[in-house]
PDB file of C-alpha atoms in Angstrom:
ATOM      1  CA  MET H 302     129.306  16.427 109.418  1.00 55.00           C
ATOM      2  CA  PRO H 303     132.686  15.693 107.777  1.00 57.00           C
ATOM      3  CA  ALA H 304     132.738  16.238 104.025  1.00 56.00           C
ATOM      4  CA  GLU H 305     133.726  12.609 103.329  1.00 54.00           C
ATOM      5  CA  LYS H 306     130.861  11.227 105.433  1.00 53.00           C
ATOM      6  CA  ALA H 307     128.407  13.650 103.869  1.00 51.00           C
ATOM      7  CA  ALA H 308     129.456  12.532 100.394  1.00 50.00           C
ATOM      8  CA  MET H 309     128.846   8.886 101.313  1.00 46.00           C
ATOM      9  CA  THR H 310     125.407   9.755 102.689  1.00 47.00           C
ATOM     10  CA  ASN H 311     124.470  11.615  99.509  1.00 49.00           C
ATOM     11  CA  GLN H 312     125.625   8.675  97.413  1.00 47.00           C
ATOM     12  CA  GLN H 313     123.439   6.315  99.448  1.00 46.00           C
ATOM     13  CA  VAL H 314     120.424   8.595  98.997  1.00 39.00           C
ATOM     14  CA  GLU H 315     120.967   8.707  95.243  1.00 44.00           C
ATOM     15  CA  THR H 316     121.255   4.937  94.828  1.00 40.00           C
ATOM     16  CA  THR H 317     118.589   3.816  97.293  1.00 38.00           C
ATOM     17  CA  PRO H 318     115.397   4.695  95.321  1.00 41.00           C
ATOM     18  CA  ASN H 319     116.108   2.292  92.449  1.00 42.00           C
ATOM     19  CA  SER H 320     116.568  -0.650  94.796  1.00 36.00           C
ATOM     20  CA  ALA H 321     113.545   0.308  96.881  1.00 38.00           C
ATOM     21  CA  LYS H 322     111.071   0.416  94.012  1.00 40.00           C
ATOM     22  CA  ALA H 323     108.028  -1.752  94.589  1.00 38.00           C
ATOM     23  CA  LYS H 324     108.128  -5.001  92.684  1.00 42.00           C
ATOM     24  CA  PRO H 325     105.189  -5.644  90.363  1.00 41.00           C
ATOM     25  CA  ASN H 326     102.608  -8.149  91.536  1.00 42.00           C
ATOM     26  CA  LYS H 327     103.245 -11.610  90.123  1.00 47.00           C
ATOM     27  CA  PHE H 328      99.524 -12.399  90.146  1.00 60.00           C
ATOM     28  CA  VAL H 329      96.600 -10.163  89.279  1.00 77.00           C
ATOM     29  CA  HIS H 330      93.094 -11.419  89.968  1.00 88.00           C
ATOM     30  CA  THR H 331      90.913 -12.157  86.974  1.00 94.00           C
ATOM     31  CA  THR H 332      88.365  -9.360  86.613  1.00 93.00           C
ATOM     32  CA  ALA H 333      84.677  -9.742  85.836  1.00 93.00           C
ATOM     33  CA  GLN H 334      85.320  -8.188  82.436  1.00 93.00           C
ATOM     34  CA  GLN H 335      87.908 -10.876  81.714  1.00 96.00           C
ATOM     35  CA  PHE H 336      85.580 -13.637  82.941  1.00 97.00           C
ATOM     36  CA  ARG H 337      82.853 -12.256  80.709  1.00 96.00           C
ATOM     37  CA  ALA H 338      85.149 -12.084  77.700  1.00 97.00           C
ATOM     38  CA  MET H 339      86.149 -15.730  78.163  1.00 97.00           C
ATOM     39  CA  VAL H 340      82.487 -16.746  78.277  1.00 97.00           C
ATOM     40  CA  MET H 341      81.595 -14.661  75.225  1.00 96.00           C
ATOM     41  CA  TRP H 342      84.466 -16.170  73.255  1.00 96.00           C
ATOM     42  CA  LEU H 343      83.336 -19.693  74.163  1.00 95.00           C
ATOM     43  CA  GLU H 344      79.736 -18.974  73.176  1.00 93.00           C
ATOM     44  CA  ASN H 345      80.902 -19.136  69.585  1.00 92.00           C
ATOM     45  CA  PRO H 346      80.487 -22.822  68.592  1.00 90.00           C
ATOM     46  CA  ARG H 347      83.761 -22.859  66.645  1.00 91.00           C
ATOM     47  CA  ASN H 348      85.721 -21.639  69.645  1.00 93.00           C
ATOM     48  CA  TYR H 349      83.967 -24.086  71.947  1.00 92.00           C
ATOM     49  CA  LYS H 350      85.054 -26.972  69.717  1.00 90.00           C
ATOM     50  CA  ILE H 351      88.676 -25.807  69.888  1.00 92.00           C
ATOM     51  CA  ILE H 352      88.794 -25.732  73.686  1.00 90.00           C
ATOM     52  CA  VAL H 353      87.149 -29.143  74.143  1.00 87.00           C
ATOM     53  CA  GLY H 354      89.435 -30.692  71.524  1.00 84.00           C
ATOM     54  CA  GLU H 355      86.838 -31.294  68.828  1.00 80.00           C
ATOM     55  CA  SER H 356      88.546 -29.008  66.333  1.00 68.00           C
ATOM     56  CA  THR H 357      91.439 -31.416  65.820  1.00 65.00           C
ATOM     57  CA  ALA H 358      89.439 -34.660  66.051  1.00 59.00           C
ATOM     58  CA  GLY H 359      90.282 -36.669  62.948  1.00 54.00           C
ATOM     59  CA  LYS H 360      91.958 -33.667  61.301  1.00 58.00           C
ATOM     60  CA  SER H 361      95.518 -32.762  60.451  1.00 53.00           C
ATOM     61  CA  VAL H 362      96.862 -29.750  62.345  1.00 50.00           C
ATOM     62  CA  ALA H 363     100.019 -29.745  60.235  1.00 49.00           C
ATOM     63  CA  HIS H 364      98.180 -28.182  57.302  1.00 51.00           C
ATOM     64  CA  GLY H 365      96.049 -25.846  59.391  1.00 53.00           C
ATOM     65  CA  VAL H 366      92.856 -27.872  59.093  1.00 57.00           C
ATOM     66  CA  GLY H 367      92.483 -28.424  62.832  1.00 69.00           C
ATOM     67  CA  ILE H 368      93.244 -25.879  65.549  1.00 86.00           C
ATOM     68  CA  THR H 369      95.065 -27.056  68.673  1.00 90.00           C
ATOM     69  CA  LYS H 370      93.939 -26.153  72.163  1.00 92.00           C
ATOM     70  CA  ILE H 371      97.014 -24.026  72.835  1.00 93.00           C
ATOM     71  CA  GLU H 372      96.302 -22.047  69.660  1.00 94.00           C
ATOM     72  CA  GLY H 373      92.737 -21.707  70.890  1.00 95.00           C
ATOM     73  CA  PHE H 374      93.906 -20.269  74.200  1.00 96.00           C
ATOM     74  CA  LYS H 375      96.143 -17.875  72.289  1.00 96.00           C
ATOM     75  CA  ARG H 376      93.071 -16.626  70.431  1.00 96.00           C
ATOM     76  CA  MET H 377      91.037 -16.461  73.620  1.00 97.00           C
ATOM     77  CA  ALA H 378      93.805 -14.432  75.272  1.00 97.00           C
ATOM     78  CA  CYS H 379      93.773 -12.004  72.358  1.00 97.00           C
ATOM     79  CA  TYR H 380      90.015 -11.553  72.667  1.00 97.00           C
ATOM     80  CA  VAL H 381      90.173 -11.076  76.446  1.00 97.00           C
ATOM     81  CA  HIS H 382      92.914  -8.478  76.051  1.00 97.00           C
ATOM     82  CA  GLY H 383      90.848  -6.601  73.478  1.00 96.00           C
ATOM     83  CA  ALA H 384      87.835  -6.602  75.794  1.00 95.00           C
ATOM     84  CA  THR H 385      89.940  -5.418  78.734  1.00 95.00           C
ATOM     85  CA  MET H 386      91.530  -2.556  76.814  1.00 96.00           C
ATOM     86  CA  ALA H 387      88.190  -1.512  75.334  1.00 95.00           C
ATOM     87  CA  HIS H 388      86.634  -1.458  78.791  1.00 93.00           C
ATOM     88  CA  MET H 389      89.414   0.659  80.265  1.00 94.00           C
ATOM     89  CA  SER H 390      89.148   3.027  77.314  1.00 94.00           C
ATOM     90  CA  SER H 391      85.385   3.400  77.700  1.00 94.00           C
ATOM     91  CA  THR H 392      85.577   4.028  81.451  1.00 93.00           C
ATOM     92  CA  GLY H 393      88.665   6.217  81.369  1.00 93.00           C
ATOM     93  CA  VAL H 394      90.243   4.127  84.133  1.00 92.00           C
ATOM     94  CA  PHE H 395      93.586   2.628  83.169  1.00 93.00           C
ATOM     95  CA  ASP H 396      95.208  -0.159  85.184  1.00 91.00           C
ATOM     96  CA  ALA H 397      98.724  -0.985  84.016  1.00 90.00           C
ATOM     97  CA  ALA H 398      98.523  -4.381  85.722  1.00 87.00           C
ATOM     98  CA  LEU H 399      95.709  -5.371  83.340  1.00 91.00           C
ATOM     99  CA  ALA H 400      97.213  -3.874  80.191  1.00 92.00           C
ATOM    100  CA  ASP H 401      99.643  -6.709  79.510  1.00 92.00           C
ATOM    101  CA  PRO H 402      98.079  -9.428  77.342  1.00 94.00           C
ATOM    102  CA  TRP H 403      97.986 -12.992  78.628  1.00 96.00           C
ATOM    103  CA  SER H 404     100.143 -15.642  77.040  1.00 96.00           C
ATOM    104  CA  ALA H 405      98.384 -18.769  75.810  1.00 96.00           C
ATOM    105  CA  GLN H 406      99.637 -20.626  78.879  1.00 96.00           C
ATOM    106  CA  VAL H 407      98.370 -17.975  81.304  1.00 96.00           C
ATOM    107  CA  CYS H 408      95.001 -17.933  79.569  1.00 97.00           C
ATOM    108  CA  GLN H 409      94.785 -21.720  79.818  1.00 96.00           C
ATOM    109  CA  SER H 410      95.557 -21.555  83.543  1.00 96.00           C
ATOM    110  CA  ARG H 411      92.929 -18.848  84.110  1.00 96.00           C
ATOM    111  CA  TRP H 412      90.371 -20.859  82.185  1.00 96.00           C
ATOM    112  CA  LYS H 413      91.084 -24.051  84.124  1.00 96.00           C
ATOM    113  CA  SER H 414      90.569 -22.194  87.394  1.00 96.00           C
ATOM    114  CA  PHE H 415      87.374 -20.594  86.078  1.00 97.00           C
ATOM    115  CA  PHE H 416      86.024 -23.930  84.828  1.00 95.00           C
ATOM    116  CA  ALA H 417      86.837 -25.576  88.159  1.00 96.00           C
ATOM    117  CA  ARG H 418      84.800 -22.867  89.902  1.00 95.00           C
ATOM    118  CA  TYR H 419      81.938 -23.638  87.551  1.00 95.00           C
ATOM    119  CA  LYS H 420      82.064 -27.360  88.327  1.00 93.00           C
ATOM    120  CA  SER H 421      82.270 -26.720  92.066  1.00 93.00           C
ATOM    121  CA  THR H 422      79.249 -24.410  91.919  1.00 92.00           C
ATOM    122  CA  ARG H 423      77.338 -26.843  89.734  1.00 91.00           C
ATOM    123  CA  ASP H 424      77.992 -29.606  92.247  1.00 90.00           C
ATOM    124  CA  LYS H 425      76.652 -27.474  95.101  1.00 88.00           C
ATOM    125  CA  LEU H 426      73.490 -26.692  93.164  1.00 87.00           C
ATOM    126  CA  LYS H 427      73.024 -30.307  92.132  1.00 84.00           C
ATOM    127  CA  HIS H 428      73.160 -31.510  95.725  1.00 81.00           C
ATOM    128  CA  GLN H 429      71.546 -28.358  97.145  1.00 71.00           C
ATOM    129  CA  THR H 430      74.417 -27.864  99.563  1.00 66.00           C
ATOM    130  CA  GLY H 431      77.126 -25.333 100.153  1.00 66.00           C
ATOM    131  CA  PHE H 432      75.252 -22.034  99.864  1.00 76.00           C
ATOM    132  CA  GLY H 433      73.541 -22.037 103.257  1.00 74.00           C
ATOM    133  CA  ILE H 434      70.851 -19.463 102.527  1.00 77.00           C
ATOM    134  CA  THR H 435      68.822 -18.794 105.667  1.00 78.00           C
ATOM    135  CA  ALA H 436      65.410 -17.183 106.105  1.00 80.00           C
ATOM    136  CA  GLU H 437      67.128 -14.173 107.642  1.00 84.00           C
ATOM    137  CA  MET H 438      69.371 -13.798 104.604  1.00 83.00           C
ATOM    138  CA  LEU H 439      66.362 -13.979 102.305  1.00 80.00           C
ATOM    139  CA  ALA H 440      64.600 -11.358 104.403  1.00 83.00           C
ATOM    140  CA  HIS H 441      67.544  -9.031 103.824  1.00 85.00           C
ATOM    141  CA  GLY H 442      67.368  -9.469 100.066  1.00 85.00           C
ATOM    142  CA  ALA H 443      69.833 -12.304  99.490  1.00 84.00           C
ATOM    143  CA  THR H 444      69.095 -14.472  96.472  1.00 86.00           C
ATOM    144  CA  LEU H 445      70.391 -17.821  95.278  1.00 84.00           C
ATOM    145  CA  GLU H 446      71.271 -16.278  91.925  1.00 90.00           C
ATOM    146  CA  ALA H 447      73.501 -13.673  93.574  1.00 89.00           C
ATOM    147  CA  MET H 448      75.302 -16.287  95.660  1.00 88.00           C
ATOM    148  CA  VAL H 449      75.781 -18.493  92.615  1.00 91.00           C
ATOM    149  CA  ASP H 450      77.259 -15.575  90.682  1.00 92.00           C
ATOM    150  CA  LYS H 451      79.615 -14.806  93.560  1.00 91.00           C
ATOM    151  CA  SER H 452      80.755 -18.415  93.614  1.00 92.00           C
ATOM    152  CA  CYS H 453      81.200 -18.508  89.842  1.00 95.00           C
ATOM    153  CA  PRO H 454      80.776 -15.383  87.697  1.00 96.00           C
ATOM    154  CA  TYR H 455      78.525 -15.973  84.685  1.00 96.00           C
ATOM    155  CA  TYR H 456      77.660 -19.442  85.948  1.00 95.00           C
ATOM    156  CA  TYR H 457      74.356 -19.696  84.100  1.00 94.00           C
ATOM    157  CA  ARG H 458      75.905 -18.748  80.768  1.00 95.00           C
ATOM    158  CA  LEU H 459      78.669 -21.300  81.283  1.00 94.00           C
ATOM    159  CA  ASP H 460      76.098 -23.917  82.247  1.00 93.00           C
ATOM    160  CA  LYS H 461      74.259 -23.295  79.010  1.00 92.00           C
ATOM    161  CA  ILE H 462      77.491 -24.095  77.171  1.00 91.00           C
ATOM    162  CA  PHE H 463      78.746 -27.060  79.192  1.00 86.00           C
ATOM    163  CA  CYS H 464      75.804 -28.706  80.983  1.00 77.00           C
ATOM    164  CA  GLU H 465      75.548 -31.442  78.364  1.00 60.00           C
ATOM    165  CA  LEU H 466      79.246 -32.343  78.418  1.00 55.00           C
ATOM    166  CA  SER H 467      80.113 -35.738  79.845  1.00 45.00           C
ATOM    167  CA  ASN H 468      83.385 -34.414  81.302  1.00 55.00           C
ATOM    168  CA  VAL H 469      81.612 -32.020  83.668  1.00 56.00           C
ATOM    169  CA  GLU H 470      81.925 -34.036  86.852  1.00 54.00           C
ATOM    170  CA  PRO H 471      81.239 -33.117  90.483  1.00 43.00           C
ATOM    171  CA  SER H 472      83.977 -30.933  91.924  1.00 42.00           C
ATOM    172  CA  SER H 473      84.994 -33.722  94.316  1.00 37.00           C
ATOM    173  CA  HIS H 474      86.602 -35.414  91.323  1.00 36.00           C
ATOM    174  CA  THR H 475      88.539 -32.355  90.221  1.00 34.00           C
ATOM    175  CA  VAL H 476      91.213 -30.094  91.613  1.00 36.00           C
ATOM    176  CA  GLU H 477      89.629 -27.265  93.562  1.00 36.00           C
ATOM    177  CA  PRO H 478      90.743 -23.811  92.361  1.00 35.00           C
ATOM    178  CA  GLU H 479      91.801 -20.929  94.564  1.00 36.00           C
ATOM    179  CA  MET H 480      88.700 -18.821  95.052  1.00 35.00           C
ATOM    180  CA  GLU H 481      89.547 -15.287  94.031  1.00 38.00           C
ATOM    181  CA  ASP H 482      87.739 -13.257  96.674  1.00 38.00           C
ATOM    182  CA  GLY H 483      89.535 -10.146  95.489  1.00 38.00           C
ATOM    183  CA  ASP H 484      88.136 -10.270  91.959  1.00 38.00           C
ATOM    184  CA  ALA H 485      87.145  -6.806  90.788  1.00 38.00           C
ATOM    185  CA  TYR H 486      83.626  -6.655  89.411  1.00 33.00           C
ATOM    186  CA  TRP H 487      83.667  -4.048  86.687  1.00 35.00           C
ATOM    187  CA  GLY H 488      80.849  -2.691  84.554  1.00 33.00           C
ATOM    188  CA  LEU H 489      80.109  -5.118  81.787  1.00 35.00           C
ATOM    189  CA  ASP H 490      79.156  -3.147  78.677  1.00 34.00           C
ATOM    190  CA  SER H 491      82.009  -2.542  76.255  1.00 35.00           C
ATOM    191  CA  SER H 492      82.987  -2.894  72.640  1.00 39.00           C
ATOM    192  CA  VAL H 493      85.827  -5.229  71.822  1.00 42.00           C
ATOM    193  CA  ASP H 494      88.823  -4.668  69.567  1.00 42.00           C
ATOM    194  CA  ILE H 495      89.699  -7.970  67.919  1.00 41.00           C
ATOM    195  CA  SER H 496      92.000  -6.640  65.229  1.00 44.00           C
ATOM    196  CA  CYS H 497      94.569  -9.297  66.128  1.00 47.00           C
ATOM    197  CA  ASN H 498      92.152 -12.105  65.193  1.00 45.00           C
ATOM    198  CA  GLU H 499      92.243 -13.652  61.744  1.00 42.00           C
ATOM    199  CA  GLU H 500      88.502 -14.235  61.501  1.00 39.00           C
ATOM    200  CA  VAL H 501      85.489 -12.575  63.052  1.00 36.00           C
ATOM    201  CA  PHE H 502      82.190 -14.132  64.041  1.00 37.00           C
ATOM    202  CA  ARG H 503      79.304 -12.946  66.177  1.00 39.00           C
ATOM    203  CA  SER H 504      78.420 -14.670  69.409  1.00 40.00           C
ATOM    204  CA  PRO H 505      75.007 -16.390  69.576  1.00 38.00           C
ATOM    205  CA  ASP H 506      73.477 -13.583  71.659  1.00 44.00           C
ATOM    206  CA  GLY H 507      74.875 -10.885  69.398  1.00 43.00           C
ATOM    207  CA  GLU H 508      76.711  -9.067  72.143  1.00 51.00           C
ATOM    208  CA  ALA H 509      80.056  -8.566  70.433  1.00 50.00           C
ATOM    209  CA  PRO H 510      82.124  -9.917  67.563  1.00 55.00           C
ATOM    210  CA  VAL H 511      83.967 -13.048  68.594  1.00 58.00           C
ATOM    211  CA  GLN H 512      86.622 -14.988  66.768  1.00 55.00           C
TER     212      GLN H 512
END
């Protein structure tokens, strides 16, 4: 091979790897640990009021009396990130794709999708349609509870929080979310680092400190 051609080939080999690097995924499925953290954060009555807009009702947000929804999602994102990092630390399995904290806007989007799944599942249960459990499935150990959890992780805990809300309408009146079939179901026991939160409270069931 001529020296000039060989030099060009070597130059191509040296510059190719950088351009051929795999691009990071733009979307990472919400994990069960993240779903659980969102639910735990909302089980605190103060946090629940923020997300449904009751925190700012009749209050001035300019002087810090009321907390806006977007600030609430910022706090939720912080809590979810703490739970995710604590879980990875306890299991010894690190996933770089899950290490980046959500922005308030990303957290709000994840929550809207999660809440839409809850409403869709609630509608199916209310009208006793959509799950299609057969006698054969029951004989092989299938349960309604398992199918409900697959449709919406932590459905029953969410229902305990939201079942009395007037804005929980049948899913036919809402935008259907993309069902995340690829969601990773992790182990659920973990401590949570919430050092980035200004205040600390304990969730009603005492599972972990929640802002």
